[in-house]
Amino acid sequence: MPELPEVETVRRTLVERVVGRTIERVEVLKPSQVRHPDPETFAAELTGARFTDVERRGKYLIFHLGPVRLVAHLRMTGKLLFMPAHLPYDKHTHVVFHLDGGWQLRYVDMRTFGGFHLLFPEGEGTPRGLAELGPEPLGDRFTAAYLAEALASRRSARIKAVLLDQTVVAGLGNIYVDEALHRAGVHPERPAASLGRAEVEKLHGAIRAILGQAIEERGTSFRDYVDGVGERGGYVAFLQVYGREKAPCLTCGTPIVRRRVAGRSSHICPHCQPEAGEN
DNA sequence: TAATGCACCTGTGGGC
DNA sequence: TGCCCACAGGTGCATT
């Protein structure tokens, strides 16, 4: 579910609410959601800890609590909700951080794919996915030249698969890859190495522009996503292809088609995104 | 080595 | 109306 704009929105809603608060108790209702260390150590280490910052790397949220860091990944359906302690638990509430002042930070996840890692000062416990993340797409390291080099180095992989690879660029998911490829006029099944310089620059600009606007709109609520206080995102109104199968392309009027590419449902305008490319 | 397919788990929606 | 099946925004591991 949540891609970079959604995770960034959750971060922004939580940072102003949890920083300065102390965890009085940790309730682990579904132990498998705690990936590292064991749930007992996890709860013991966090009890009494105070939030000092919340940062984001790709789709990971990283809560700073003195010497330890709490890493959360929401995967498809995870939600982190800051709410009053008196409200009843949702059916899929798996971990509850009881905070001072009568508040709770709840982890709710219907499909249970997400979870937590606790990182110790020496770096022990860092999930591999976090350690191997590529550059932030809105950061200085993600340049058109970097993207061109990354795409050229892939032998035959399709552009869609490469953009979804978190070691190439951190934070893109199915929705924003489809939107960026459409804006750049690139078909998702094109071999990554086949893109010309102008196409790569257009794609680079599209990725940054779309993610920037999606953050401003507080993300895309297509199905389940809500931010840290339960609000839905507004970028769904700006989607050009994702979720618009059979609807006319907003650029040229050609019906949008849906096809499986790199194992993922992909939305394409056959006119704006020719399979052969422009080179 | 790189690319691809599948599993993880639950809910929803479409087809019959 | 109800049952069954395919599919869903991510990632890691096994297989090719």
PDB file of C-alpha atoms (C1' of nucleotides) in Angstrom:
ATOM      1  CA  MET A   1       0.000   0.000   0.000  1.00  0.00           C
ATOM      2  CA  PRO A   2       2.008   2.929   1.190  1.00  0.00           C
ATOM      3  CA  GLU A   3       4.717   4.271  -1.084  1.00  0.00           C
ATOM      4  CA  LEU A   4       7.047   7.182  -0.375  1.00  0.00           C
ATOM      5  CA  PRO A   5       4.422   9.991  -0.313  1.00  0.00           C
ATOM      6  CA  GLU A   6       2.153   8.022   2.000  1.00  0.00           C
ATOM      7  CA  VAL A   7       4.975   7.055   4.392  1.00  0.00           C
ATOM      8  CA  GLU A   8       6.227  10.663   4.395  1.00  0.00           C
ATOM      9  CA  THR A   9       2.697  11.851   5.236  1.00  0.00           C
ATOM     10  CA  VAL A  10       2.486   9.361   8.110  1.00  0.00           C
ATOM     11  CA  ARG A  11       5.891  10.605   9.306  1.00  0.00           C
ATOM     12  CA  ARG A  12       4.756  14.234   9.244  1.00  0.00           C
ATOM     13  CA  THR A  13       1.554  13.508  11.154  1.00  0.00           C
ATOM     14  CA  LEU A  14       3.381  11.448  13.769  1.00  0.00           C
ATOM     15  CA  VAL A  15       6.519  13.534  14.336  1.00  0.00           C
ATOM     16  CA  GLU A  16       4.569  16.441  15.807  1.00  0.00           C
ATOM     17  CA  ARG A  17       2.557  14.122  18.032  1.00  0.00           C
ATOM     18  CA  VAL A  18       4.962  11.532  19.399  1.00  0.00           C
ATOM     19  CA  VAL A  19       8.250  13.438  19.781  1.00  0.00           C
ATOM     20  CA  GLY A  20       8.734  14.180  23.477  1.00  0.00           C
ATOM     21  CA  ARG A  21       6.345  11.436  24.526  1.00  0.00           C
ATOM     22  CA  THR A  22       7.413   8.435  26.596  1.00  0.00           C
ATOM     23  CA  ILE A  23       6.405   4.824  25.997  1.00  0.00           C
ATOM     24  CA  GLU A  24       4.940   3.615  29.267  1.00  0.00           C
ATOM     25  CA  ARG A  25       4.150   0.089  28.083  1.00  0.00           C
ATOM     26  CA  VAL A  26       4.322  -2.009  24.912  1.00  0.00           C
ATOM     27  CA  GLU A  27       1.546  -4.473  24.160  1.00  0.00           C
ATOM     28  CA  VAL A  28       2.445  -7.078  21.533  1.00  0.00           C
ATOM     29  CA  LEU A  29      -0.796  -8.763  20.497  1.00  0.00           C
ATOM     30  CA  LYS A  30       0.685 -10.574  17.491  1.00  0.00           C
ATOM     31  CA  PRO A  31       4.302 -11.558  18.215  1.00  0.00           C
ATOM     32  CA  SER A  32       5.112 -12.306  14.558  1.00  0.00           C
ATOM     33  CA  GLN A  33       4.839  -8.573  13.769  1.00  0.00           C
ATOM     34  CA  VAL A  34       7.998  -8.012  15.809  1.00  0.00           C
ATOM     35  CA  ARG A  35      10.740  -9.174  13.441  1.00  0.00           C
ATOM     36  CA  HIS A  36      13.728  -8.345  15.641  1.00  0.00           C
ATOM     37  CA  PRO A  37      14.569  -9.005  18.430  1.00  0.00           C
ATOM     38  CA  ASP A  38      12.171 -11.340  20.296  1.00  0.00           C
ATOM     39  CA  PRO A  39       8.914  -9.656  21.454  1.00  0.00           C
ATOM     40  CA  GLU A  40       9.863  -9.746  25.136  1.00  0.00           C
ATOM     41  CA  THR A  41      13.191  -7.965  24.578  1.00  0.00           C
ATOM     42  CA  PHE A  42      11.467  -5.596  22.143  1.00  0.00           C
ATOM     43  CA  ALA A  43       8.905  -4.548  24.760  1.00  0.00           C
ATOM     44  CA  ALA A  44      11.461  -4.341  27.568  1.00  0.00           C
ATOM     45  CA  GLU A  45      13.857  -2.157  25.561  1.00  0.00           C
ATOM     46  CA  LEU A  46      11.125   0.296  24.557  1.00  0.00           C
ATOM     47  CA  THR A  47       9.394   0.605  27.926  1.00  0.00           C
ATOM     48  CA  GLY A  48      10.370   3.971  29.400  1.00  0.00           C
ATOM     49  CA  ALA A  49      11.974   5.193  26.164  1.00  0.00           C
ATOM     50  CA  ARG A  50      11.183   8.685  24.844  1.00  0.00           C
ATOM     51  CA  PHE A  51      10.666   9.626  21.188  1.00  0.00           C
ATOM     52  CA  THR A  52      13.261  12.162  20.033  1.00  0.00           C
ATOM     53  CA  ASP A  53      12.684  12.147  16.244  1.00  0.00           C
ATOM     54  CA  VAL A  54      10.894  10.371  13.391  1.00  0.00           C
ATOM     55  CA  GLU A  55      12.632  10.016  10.038  1.00  0.00           C
ATOM     56  CA  ARG A  56      11.871   8.203   6.782  1.00  0.00           C
ATOM     57  CA  ARG A  57      14.102   6.250   4.400  1.00  0.00           C
ATOM     58  CA  GLY A  58      12.309   4.981   1.310  1.00  0.00           C
ATOM     59  CA  LYS A  59       9.195   3.296   2.665  1.00  0.00           C
ATOM     60  CA  TYR A  60      10.698   2.729   6.122  1.00  0.00           C
ATOM     61  CA  LEU A  61       9.765   4.830   9.160  1.00  0.00           C
ATOM     62  CA  ILE A  62      12.512   5.186  11.742  1.00  0.00           C
ATOM     63  CA  PHE A  63      11.590   6.318  15.265  1.00  0.00           C
ATOM     64  CA  HIS A  64      14.490   7.573  17.357  1.00  0.00           C
ATOM     65  CA  LEU A  65      14.219   6.687  21.035  1.00  0.00           C
ATOM     66  CA  GLY A  66      17.488   7.617  22.690  1.00  0.00           C
ATOM     67  CA  PRO A  67      20.083   4.960  21.942  1.00  0.00           C
ATOM     68  CA  VAL A  68      17.720   2.645  20.058  1.00  0.00           C
ATOM     69  CA  ARG A  69      15.759   3.132  16.856  1.00  0.00           C
ATOM     70  CA  LEU A  70      12.416   1.534  16.049  1.00  0.00           C
ATOM     71  CA  VAL A  71      12.068   0.701  12.352  1.00  0.00           C
ATOM     72  CA  ALA A  72       8.587   0.141  10.916  1.00  0.00           C
ATOM     73  CA  HIS A  73       7.596  -1.033   7.439  1.00  0.00           C
ATOM     74  CA  LEU A  74       3.881  -0.918   6.575  1.00  0.00           C
ATOM     75  CA  ARG A  75       4.149  -3.168   3.475  1.00  0.00           C
ATOM     76  CA  MET A  76       0.674  -3.450   1.892  1.00  0.00           C
ATOM     77  CA  THR A  77      -1.909  -2.707   4.560  1.00  0.00           C
ATOM     78  CA  GLY A  78      -0.042  -1.559   7.675  1.00  0.00           C
ATOM     79  CA  LYS A  79      -1.181   1.569   9.512  1.00  0.00           C
ATOM     80  CA  LEU A  80       0.389   3.473  12.398  1.00  0.00           C
ATOM     81  CA  LEU A  81      -2.298   5.414  14.213  1.00  0.00           C
ATOM     82  CA  PHE A  82      -1.902   7.962  16.993  1.00  0.00           C
ATOM     83  CA  MET A  83      -5.115   7.897  18.970  1.00  0.00           C
ATOM     84  CA  PRO A  84      -6.662   8.266  22.430  1.00  0.00           C
ATOM     85  CA  ALA A  85      -6.312   5.191  24.637  1.00  0.00           C
ATOM     86  CA  HIS A  86     -10.024   4.927  25.375  1.00  0.00           C
ATOM     87  CA  LEU A  87     -11.061   4.054  21.793  1.00  0.00           C
ATOM     88  CA  PRO A  88     -11.685   0.322  21.128  1.00  0.00           C
ATOM     89  CA  TYR A  89      -9.072  -1.661  19.214  1.00  0.00           C
ATOM     90  CA  ASP A  90      -9.583  -2.411  15.538  1.00  0.00           C
ATOM     91  CA  LYS A  91      -9.809  -6.139  14.748  1.00  0.00           C
ATOM     92  CA  HIS A  92      -6.320  -6.110  13.187  1.00  0.00           C
ATOM     93  CA  THR A  93      -4.472  -4.222  15.928  1.00  0.00           C
ATOM     94  CA  HIS A  94      -1.207  -6.105  16.484  1.00  0.00           C
ATOM     95  CA  VAL A  95       1.112  -3.838  18.508  1.00  0.00           C
ATOM     96  CA  VAL A  96       0.146  -0.998  20.848  1.00  0.00           C
ATOM     97  CA  PHE A  97       2.588   1.523  22.301  1.00  0.00           C
ATOM     98  CA  HIS A  98       0.969   3.030  25.400  1.00  0.00           C
ATOM     99  CA  LEU A  99       2.208   6.624  25.675  1.00  0.00           C
ATOM    100  CA  ASP A 100       2.039   9.203  28.437  1.00  0.00           C
ATOM    101  CA  GLY A 101      -0.909  11.589  28.510  1.00  0.00           C
ATOM    102  CA  GLY A 102      -3.521   8.934  27.677  1.00  0.00           C
ATOM    103  CA  TRP A 103      -2.418   8.399  24.062  1.00  0.00           C
ATOM    104  CA  GLN A 104      -1.479   5.317  22.078  1.00  0.00           C
ATOM    105  CA  LEU A 105       0.446   4.592  18.904  1.00  0.00           C
ATOM    106  CA  ARG A 106      -1.238   1.547  17.373  1.00  0.00           C
ATOM    107  CA  TYR A 107       0.026  -0.728  14.621  1.00  0.00           C
ATOM    108  CA  VAL A 108      -2.904  -2.103  12.615  1.00  0.00           C
ATOM    109  CA  ASP A 109      -2.329  -4.438   9.659  1.00  0.00           C
ATOM    110  CA  MET A 110      -4.996  -6.550   7.987  1.00  0.00           C
ATOM    111  CA  ARG A 111      -2.578  -8.666   5.966  1.00  0.00           C
ATOM    112  CA  THR A 112       0.208  -8.764   8.584  1.00  0.00           C
ATOM    113  CA  PHE A 113       2.993  -8.315   6.026  1.00  0.00           C
ATOM    114  CA  GLY A 114       4.497  -5.325   7.816  1.00  0.00           C
ATOM    115  CA  GLY A 115       6.288  -5.215  11.118  1.00  0.00           C
ATOM    116  CA  PHE A 116       8.987  -3.807  13.376  1.00  0.00           C
ATOM    117  CA  HIS A 117      12.732  -4.073  13.826  1.00  0.00           C
ATOM    118  CA  LEU A 118      14.499  -2.636  16.847  1.00  0.00           C
ATOM    119  CA  LEU A 119      17.948  -1.289  15.996  1.00  0.00           C
ATOM    120  CA  PHE A 120      20.608  -1.151  18.654  1.00  0.00           C
ATOM    121  CA  PRO A 121      23.396   1.483  18.673  1.00  0.00           C
ATOM    122  CA  GLU A 122      25.887  -0.849  17.014  1.00  0.00           C
ATOM    123  CA  GLY A 123      23.514  -1.202  14.067  1.00  0.00           C
ATOM    124  CA  GLU A 124      22.501  -4.737  15.033  1.00  0.00           C
ATOM    125  CA  GLY A 125      19.044  -5.595  13.756  1.00  0.00           C
ATOM    126  CA  THR A 126      19.084  -3.471  10.592  1.00  0.00           C
ATOM    127  CA  PRO A 127      16.806  -5.162   8.036  1.00  0.00           C
ATOM    128  CA  ARG A 128      18.581  -5.948   4.791  1.00  0.00           C
ATOM    129  CA  GLY A 129      16.087  -3.982   2.753  1.00  0.00           C
ATOM    130  CA  LEU A 130      16.912  -0.841   4.720  1.00  0.00           C
ATOM    131  CA  ALA A 131      20.665  -1.398   4.541  1.00  0.00           C
ATOM    132  CA  GLU A 132      20.577  -1.794   0.765  1.00  0.00           C
ATOM    133  CA  LEU A 133      18.225   1.068  -0.143  1.00  0.00           C
ATOM    134  CA  GLY A 134      19.072   3.182  -3.167  1.00  0.00           C
ATOM    135  CA  PRO A 135      19.004   7.000  -3.123  1.00  0.00           C
ATOM    136  CA  GLU A 136      15.965   9.037  -2.138  1.00  0.00           C
ATOM    137  CA  PRO A 137      14.190  10.090  -5.356  1.00  0.00           C
ATOM    138  CA  LEU A 138      13.785  13.665  -4.075  1.00  0.00           C
ATOM    139  CA  GLY A 139      17.348  13.876  -2.765  1.00  0.00           C
ATOM    140  CA  ASP A 140      20.529  15.261  -4.338  1.00  0.00           C
ATOM    141  CA  ARG A 141      21.978  11.834  -5.168  1.00  0.00           C
ATOM    142  CA  PHE A 142      19.102  10.924  -7.465  1.00  0.00           C
ATOM    143  CA  THR A 143      20.157  12.761 -10.628  1.00  0.00           C
ATOM    144  CA  ALA A 144      19.266  12.045 -14.254  1.00  0.00           C
ATOM    145  CA  ALA A 145      22.857  10.902 -14.747  1.00  0.00           C
ATOM    146  CA  TYR A 146      22.560   8.450 -11.848  1.00  0.00           C
ATOM    147  CA  LEU A 147      19.291   7.071 -13.246  1.00  0.00           C
ATOM    148  CA  ALA A 148      20.783   6.751 -16.746  1.00  0.00           C
ATOM    149  CA  GLU A 149      23.708   4.766 -15.366  1.00  0.00           C
ATOM    150  CA  ALA A 150      21.452   2.542 -13.239  1.00  0.00           C
ATOM    151  CA  LEU A 151      19.192   1.748 -16.212  1.00  0.00           C
ATOM    152  CA  ALA A 152      22.076   1.130 -18.588  1.00  0.00           C
ATOM    153  CA  SER A 153      23.618  -1.387 -16.193  1.00  0.00           C
ATOM    154  CA  ARG A 154      20.568  -3.644 -16.297  1.00  0.00           C
ATOM    155  CA  ARG A 155      20.982  -6.299 -18.942  1.00  0.00           C
ATOM    156  CA  SER A 156      17.432  -7.009 -20.018  1.00  0.00           C
ATOM    157  CA  ALA A 157      15.126  -6.115 -17.128  1.00  0.00           C
ATOM    158  CA  ARG A 158      12.028  -4.156 -17.976  1.00  0.00           C
ATOM    159  CA  ILE A 159      11.914  -0.532 -16.897  1.00  0.00           C
ATOM    160  CA  LYS A 160       8.983  -1.173 -14.583  1.00  0.00           C
ATOM    161  CA  ALA A 161      10.862  -3.875 -12.647  1.00  0.00           C
ATOM    162  CA  VAL A 162      13.935  -1.653 -12.311  1.00  0.00           C
ATOM    163  CA  LEU A 163      11.968   1.315 -10.953  1.00  0.00           C
ATOM    164  CA  LEU A 164      10.306  -0.969  -8.402  1.00  0.00           C
ATOM    165  CA  ASP A 165      13.738  -2.216  -7.272  1.00  0.00           C
ATOM    166  CA  GLN A 166      14.357  -0.399  -3.968  1.00  0.00           C
ATOM    167  CA  THR A 167      18.140  -0.726  -4.340  1.00  0.00           C
ATOM    168  CA  VAL A 168      17.943   1.430  -7.500  1.00  0.00           C
ATOM    169  CA  VAL A 169      15.724   4.166  -6.069  1.00  0.00           C
ATOM    170  CA  ALA A 170      14.026   4.106  -2.661  1.00  0.00           C
ATOM    171  CA  GLY A 171      10.309   4.565  -2.192  1.00  0.00           C
ATOM    172  CA  LEU A 172       8.652   3.986  -5.553  1.00  0.00           C
ATOM    173  CA  GLY A 173       5.806   1.467  -5.711  1.00  0.00           C
ATOM    174  CA  ASN A 174       3.280   0.288  -8.241  1.00  0.00           C
ATOM    175  CA  ILE A 175       1.088   3.405  -8.328  1.00  0.00           C
ATOM    176  CA  TYR A 176       3.789   6.038  -8.776  1.00  0.00           C
ATOM    177  CA  VAL A 177       5.845   3.916 -11.205  1.00  0.00           C
ATOM    178  CA  ASP A 178       2.786   3.610 -13.479  1.00  0.00           C
ATOM    179  CA  GLU A 179       2.130   7.349 -13.187  1.00  0.00           C
ATOM    180  CA  ALA A 180       5.758   8.335 -13.841  1.00  0.00           C
ATOM    181  CA  LEU A 181       6.085   6.039 -16.864  1.00  0.00           C
ATOM    182  CA  HIS A 182       2.895   7.483 -18.319  1.00  0.00           C
ATOM    183  CA  ARG A 183       4.032  11.070 -17.803  1.00  0.00           C
ATOM    184  CA  ALA A 184       7.379  10.231 -19.417  1.00  0.00           C
ATOM    185  CA  GLY A 185       5.704   8.404 -22.319  1.00  0.00           C
ATOM    186  CA  VAL A 186       7.590   5.185 -21.612  1.00  0.00           C
ATOM    187  CA  HIS A 187       6.007   1.735 -21.940  1.00  0.00           C
ATOM    188  CA  PRO A 188       6.596  -0.364 -18.771  1.00  0.00           C
ATOM    189  CA  GLU A 189       7.785  -3.391 -20.775  1.00  0.00           C
ATOM    190  CA  ARG A 190      10.626  -1.511 -22.452  1.00  0.00           C
ATOM    191  CA  PRO A 191      14.060  -2.906 -21.526  1.00  0.00           C
ATOM    192  CA  ALA A 192      15.541  -0.423 -19.029  1.00  0.00           C
ATOM    193  CA  ALA A 193      18.753  -0.189 -21.017  1.00  0.00           C
ATOM    194  CA  SER A 194      16.858   0.815 -24.175  1.00  0.00           C
ATOM    195  CA  LEU A 195      15.824   4.272 -22.942  1.00  0.00           C
ATOM    196  CA  GLY A 196      17.510   7.190 -24.664  1.00  0.00           C
ATOM    197  CA  ARG A 197      19.055  10.095 -22.775  1.00  0.00           C
ATOM    198  CA  ALA A 198      16.070  12.387 -23.380  1.00  0.00           C
ATOM    199  CA  GLU A 199      13.673   9.692 -22.179  1.00  0.00           C
ATOM    200  CA  VAL A 200      15.679   9.115 -19.011  1.00  0.00           C
ATOM    201  CA  GLU A 201      15.678  12.847 -18.265  1.00  0.00           C
ATOM    202  CA  LYS A 202      11.943  13.025 -18.840  1.00  0.00           C
ATOM    203  CA  LEU A 203      11.400  10.012 -16.568  1.00  0.00           C
ATOM    204  CA  HIS A 204      13.649  11.472 -13.873  1.00  0.00           C
ATOM    205  CA  GLY A 205      11.694  14.739 -13.958  1.00  0.00           C
ATOM    206  CA  ALA A 206       8.363  12.887 -13.911  1.00  0.00           C
ATOM    207  CA  ILE A 207       9.326  10.824 -10.845  1.00  0.00           C
ATOM    208  CA  ARG A 208      10.348  13.909  -8.882  1.00  0.00           C
ATOM    209  CA  ALA A 209       7.373  16.027  -9.943  1.00  0.00           C
ATOM    210  CA  ILE A 210       4.797  13.323  -9.234  1.00  0.00           C
ATOM    211  CA  LEU A 211       6.249  12.390  -5.834  1.00  0.00           C
ATOM    212  CA  GLY A 212       6.518  16.051  -4.870  1.00  0.00           C
ATOM    213  CA  GLN A 213       2.907  16.737  -5.732  1.00  0.00           C
ATOM    214  CA  ALA A 214       1.707  13.507  -4.097  1.00  0.00           C
ATOM    215  CA  ILE A 215       3.402  14.538  -0.834  1.00  0.00           C
ATOM    216  CA  GLU A 216       1.657  17.921  -1.048  1.00  0.00           C
ATOM    217  CA  GLU A 217      -1.639  16.084  -1.497  1.00  0.00           C
ATOM    218  CA  ARG A 218      -0.825  13.830   1.491  1.00  0.00           C
ATOM    219  CA  GLY A 219      -0.553  10.660  -0.585  1.00  0.00           C
ATOM    220  CA  THR A 220      -2.929   8.452  -2.543  1.00  0.00           C
ATOM    221  CA  SER A 221      -5.773   6.654  -0.772  1.00  0.00           C
ATOM    222  CA  PHE A 222      -6.728   4.023  -3.293  1.00  0.00           C
ATOM    223  CA  ARG A 223      -8.077   1.436  -0.899  1.00  0.00           C
ATOM    224  CA  ASP A 224      -6.918   1.348   2.694  1.00  0.00           C
ATOM    225  CA  TYR A 225      -4.264   3.995   3.199  1.00  0.00           C
ATOM    226  CA  VAL A 226      -4.719   6.605   5.915  1.00  0.00           C
ATOM    227  CA  ASP A 227      -2.099   8.801   7.594  1.00  0.00           C
ATOM    228  CA  GLY A 228      -1.023   8.783  11.252  1.00  0.00           C
ATOM    229  CA  VAL A 229      -4.306  10.279  12.439  1.00  0.00           C
ATOM    230  CA  GLY A 230      -6.658   8.398  10.101  1.00  0.00           C
ATOM    231  CA  GLU A 231      -6.991  10.982   7.279  1.00  0.00           C
ATOM    232  CA  ARG A 232      -7.115   9.870   3.614  1.00  0.00           C
ATOM    233  CA  GLY A 233      -4.756  11.187   0.919  1.00  0.00           C
ATOM    234  CA  GLY A 234      -5.870  13.469  -1.923  1.00  0.00           C
ATOM    235  CA  TYR A 235      -3.583  12.469  -4.799  1.00  0.00           C
ATOM    236  CA  VAL A 236      -6.108   9.912  -6.069  1.00  0.00           C
ATOM    237  CA  ALA A 237      -7.826  12.830  -7.872  1.00  0.00           C
ATOM    238  CA  PHE A 238      -4.640  13.431  -9.908  1.00  0.00           C
ATOM    239  CA  LEU A 239      -3.993   9.860 -11.064  1.00  0.00           C
ATOM    240  CA  GLN A 240      -3.664   9.665 -14.844  1.00  0.00           C
ATOM    241  CA  VAL A 241      -3.549   5.899 -15.393  1.00  0.00           C
ATOM    242  CA  TYR A 242      -3.480   3.940 -12.134  1.00  0.00           C
ATOM    243  CA  GLY A 243      -6.905   2.449 -11.409  1.00  0.00           C
ATOM    244  CA  ARG A 244      -8.313   3.918 -14.664  1.00  0.00           C
ATOM    245  CA  GLU A 245      -8.519   0.772 -16.820  1.00  0.00           C
ATOM    246  CA  LYS A 246     -10.829   1.296 -19.846  1.00  0.00           C
ATOM    247  CA  ALA A 247     -11.244   4.997 -18.996  1.00  0.00           C
ATOM    248  CA  PRO A 248      -9.989   7.491 -21.619  1.00  0.00           C
ATOM    249  CA  CYS A 249      -6.426   8.730 -21.260  1.00  0.00           C
ATOM    250  CA  LEU A 250      -6.623  12.287 -19.942  1.00  0.00           C
ATOM    251  CA  THR A 251      -3.954  13.304 -22.458  1.00  0.00           C
ATOM    252  CA  CYS A 252      -5.146  11.692 -25.718  1.00  0.00           C
ATOM    253  CA  GLY A 253      -8.466   9.938 -25.056  1.00  0.00           C
ATOM    254  CA  THR A 254      -7.222   6.419 -25.837  1.00  0.00           C
ATOM    255  CA  PRO A 255      -8.647   3.845 -23.374  1.00  0.00           C
ATOM    256  CA  ILE A 256      -6.197   2.888 -20.640  1.00  0.00           C
ATOM    257  CA  VAL A 257      -5.277  -0.808 -20.654  1.00  0.00           C
ATOM    258  CA  ARG A 258      -4.195  -2.969 -17.749  1.00  0.00           C
ATOM    259  CA  ARG A 259      -1.539  -5.609 -18.234  1.00  0.00           C
ATOM    260  CA  ARG A 260       0.667  -7.719 -15.990  1.00  0.00           C
ATOM    261  CA  VAL A 261       4.262  -6.484 -16.182  1.00  0.00           C
ATOM    262  CA  ALA A 262       7.061  -7.769 -13.938  1.00  0.00           C
ATOM    263  CA  GLY A 263       4.401  -9.646 -11.988  1.00  0.00           C
ATOM    264  CA  ARG A 264       2.511  -6.444 -11.185  1.00  0.00           C
ATOM    265  CA  SER A 265      -0.748  -5.012 -12.445  1.00  0.00           C
ATOM    266  CA  SER A 266       0.246  -2.160 -14.782  1.00  0.00           C
ATOM    267  CA  HIS A 267      -1.791   0.657 -16.290  1.00  0.00           C
ATOM    268  CA  ILE A 268      -0.774   1.907 -19.719  1.00  0.00           C
ATOM    269  CA  CYS A 269      -1.973   4.342 -22.373  1.00  0.00           C
ATOM    270  CA  PRO A 270      -1.136   2.471 -25.629  1.00  0.00           C
ATOM    271  CA  HIS A 271      -0.908   5.765 -27.537  1.00  0.00           C
ATOM    272  CA  CYS A 272       1.145   7.876 -25.108  1.00  0.00           C
ATOM    273  CA  GLN A 273       3.401   4.939 -24.172  1.00  0.00           C
ATOM    274  CA  PRO A 274       4.356   3.113 -27.385  1.00  0.00           C
ATOM    275  CA  GLU A 275       5.942  -0.329 -26.909  1.00  0.00           C
ATOM    276  CA  ALA A 276       8.711   0.344 -29.364  1.00  0.00           C
ATOM    277  CA  GLY A 277       9.775   3.629 -27.796  1.00  0.00           C
ATOM    278  CA  GLU A 278      11.057   6.644 -29.662  1.00  0.00           C
ATOM    279  CA  ASN A 279      14.595   5.499 -30.417  1.00  0.00           C
TER     280      ASN A 279
ATOM    281  C1'  DT B   1      24.805 -12.887 -11.827  1.00  0.00           C
ATOM    282  C1'  DA B   2      20.503 -11.290 -13.094  1.00  0.00           C
ATOM    283  C1'  DA B   3      15.679 -11.827 -13.869  1.00  0.00           C
ATOM    284  C1'  DT B   4      11.426 -13.833 -12.680  1.00  0.00           C
ATOM    285  C1'  DG B   5       7.838 -16.244  -9.968  1.00  0.00           C
ATOM    286  C1'  DC B   6       5.824 -17.159  -5.830  1.00  0.00           C
ATOM    287  C1'  DA B   7       4.677 -16.985  -0.933  1.00  0.00           C
ATOM    288  C1'  DC B   8       3.329 -14.372   2.970  1.00  0.00           C
ATOM    289  C1'  DC B   9      -2.319 -13.280   4.805  1.00  0.00           C
ATOM    290  C1'  DT B  10      -6.879 -11.371   4.748  1.00  0.00           C
ATOM    291  C1'  DG B  11     -10.573  -8.896   2.646  1.00  0.00           C
ATOM    292  C1'  DT B  12     -13.171  -7.466  -1.330  1.00  0.00           C
ATOM    293  C1'  DG B  13     -15.511  -7.607  -5.537  1.00  0.00           C
ATOM    294  C1'  DG B  14     -16.969  -9.819  -9.738  1.00  0.00           C
ATOM    295  C1'  DG B  15     -18.880 -13.774 -11.982  1.00  0.00           C
ATOM    296  C1'  DC B  16     -21.816 -17.532 -11.887  1.00  0.00           C
TER     297       DC B  16
ATOM    298  C1'  DT C   1     -28.342 -14.489  -2.119  1.00  0.00           C
ATOM    299  C1'  DG C   2     -24.391 -16.998  -1.593  1.00  0.00           C
ATOM    300  C1'  DC C   3     -20.305 -19.350  -3.014  1.00  0.00           C
ATOM    301  C1'  DC C   4     -15.864 -19.406  -5.293  1.00  0.00           C
ATOM    302  C1'  DC C   5     -11.997 -17.456  -7.246  1.00  0.00           C
ATOM    303  C1'  DA C   6      -8.863 -13.834  -8.656  1.00  0.00           C
ATOM    304  C1'  DC C   7      -6.665 -10.044  -7.164  1.00  0.00           C
ATOM    305  C1'  DA C   8      -4.720  -6.298  -4.112  1.00  0.00           C
ATOM    306  C1'  DG C   9      -0.458  -0.649  -3.240  1.00  0.00           C
ATOM    307  C1'  DG C  10       5.616  -4.791  -0.992  1.00  0.00           C
ATOM    308  C1'  DT C  11       9.441  -7.531  -0.246  1.00  0.00           C
ATOM    309  C1'  DG C  12      12.416 -11.673   0.342  1.00  0.00           C
ATOM    310  C1'  DC C  13      13.612 -16.061  -1.115  1.00  0.00           C
ATOM    311  C1'  DA C  14      13.765 -19.880  -4.433  1.00  0.00           C
ATOM    312  C1'  DT C  15      14.112 -21.062  -9.032  1.00  0.00           C
ATOM    313  C1'  DT C  16      15.458 -20.504 -13.765  1.00  0.00           C
TER     314       DT C  16
END
